[in-house]
Amino acid sequence: MFLNLKAYICRNQIIRMFVFVLRVQEIVDKQGQTMEWLAGKLNITRPSLYSRLKTGKIKAIEEIANVLNVPIHELIEAPKGYGHFYVDGEWHGIRKK
């Protein structure tokens, strides 16, 4: 039982990390930029950017949010059945779909 629980937790962490990377990519795309651009703004390489995204450390998330000029909570994926709501490209929160 413990091994199954450990595998479940590990799998969910990997899924959350992957979704976070996709969310950052989505915001970068909406701004008409690239992940290369974001890495350059952070003075790191693209592989280093992905490493930072995968760690999910708050300091790294804050730095990325600052460069993208978005609040930290905009980088977080919305729960199932909800989505990030934009008006004229400006984020207005998370709302039910």
Coordinates of C-alpha atoms in Angstrom, one line a residue:
M1 CA 0.0 0.0 0.0
F2 CA 2.8 2.5 0.9
L3 CA 4.5 1.9 -2.4
N4 CA 1.3 2.6 -4.3
L5 CA 0.7 5.8 -2.4
K6 CA 4.3 6.9 -2.9
A7 CA 4.0 6.2 -6.7
Y8 CA 0.7 8.1 -6.8
I9 CA 2.2 11.1 -5.0
C10 CA 5.2 11.1 -7.3
R11 CA 3.1 10.8 -10.4
N12 CA 0.9 13.7 -9.3
Q13 CA 3.9 15.9 -8.6
I14 CA 5.2 15.2 -12.1
I15 CA 1.8 16.0 -13.7
R16 CA 1.6 19.3 -11.7
M17 CA 5.1 20.3 -12.8
F18 CA 4.3 19.5 -16.4
V19 CA 1.1 21.5 -16.2
F20 CA 3.0 24.5 -14.6
V21 CA 5.5 24.4 -17.5
L22 CA 2.7 24.5 -20.0
R23 CA 1.0 27.3 -18.2
V24 CA 4.2 29.5 -18.3
Q25 CA 4.5 28.6 -22.0
E26 CA 0.9 29.7 -22.6
I27 CA 1.5 33.1 -20.9
V28 CA 4.8 33.6 -22.8
D29 CA 3.0 32.8 -26.1
K30 CA 0.1 35.3 -25.2
Q31 CA 2.7 38.0 -24.8
G32 CA 4.2 37.2 -28.2
Q33 CA 7.5 36.0 -26.8
T34 CA 9.4 32.7 -26.6
M35 CA 10.9 30.6 -23.9
E36 CA 14.3 31.6 -25.3
W37 CA 13.3 35.3 -24.6
L38 CA 12.2 34.4 -21.0
A39 CA 15.5 32.6 -20.4
G40 CA 17.5 35.5 -21.7
K41 CA 15.6 37.9 -19.5
L42 CA 16.5 35.7 -16.5
N43 CA 20.2 35.6 -17.7
I44 CA 20.0 31.8 -17.9
T45 CA 20.0 29.2 -20.7
R46 CA 16.7 27.6 -21.9
P47 CA 17.6 24.2 -20.2
S48 CA 18.2 26.1 -16.9
L49 CA 14.8 27.8 -17.3
Y50 CA 13.1 24.4 -17.6
S51 CA 15.0 23.2 -14.6
R52 CA 13.8 26.2 -12.6
L53 CA 10.2 25.6 -13.7
K54 CA 10.5 21.9 -12.7
T55 CA 11.6 22.7 -9.2
G56 CA 8.6 24.9 -8.5
K57 CA 10.5 26.9 -5.9
I58 CA 8.7 30.1 -5.0
K59 CA 11.8 32.3 -5.6
A60 CA 12.0 31.0 -9.2
I61 CA 8.3 31.5 -9.7
E62 CA 8.5 35.0 -8.4
E63 CA 11.3 35.8 -10.8
I64 CA 9.4 34.4 -13.7
A65 CA 6.2 36.3 -12.8
N66 CA 8.2 39.5 -12.5
V67 CA 9.8 39.1 -15.9
L68 CA 6.4 38.3 -17.4
N69 CA 4.8 41.2 -15.5
V70 CA 2.0 38.9 -14.2
P71 CA 0.8 38.1 -10.6
I72 CA 2.1 34.7 -9.3
H73 CA -1.3 33.2 -9.2
E74 CA -1.7 33.7 -13.0
L75 CA 1.1 31.1 -13.4
I76 CA -1.0 28.5 -11.6
E77 CA -3.2 26.2 -13.6
A78 CA -6.9 26.6 -12.9
P79 CA -8.8 23.7 -11.4
K80 CA -10.8 21.3 -13.6
G81 CA -13.9 23.1 -14.9
Y82 CA -12.4 26.5 -14.4
G83 CA -10.2 28.7 -16.6
H84 CA -8.2 31.9 -16.6
F85 CA -10.4 34.7 -17.7
Y86 CA -9.0 37.5 -19.9
V87 CA -10.5 40.7 -21.3
D88 CA -8.5 42.4 -24.0
G89 CA -5.4 40.5 -23.0
E90 CA -5.7 41.5 -19.3
W91 CA -6.1 38.8 -16.7
H92 CA -9.3 39.1 -14.7
G93 CA -9.1 36.0 -12.6
I94 CA -10.2 32.3 -12.6
R95 CA -13.8 31.6 -13.4
K96 CA -16.0 28.7 -14.0
K97 CA -16.1 27.6 -17.7

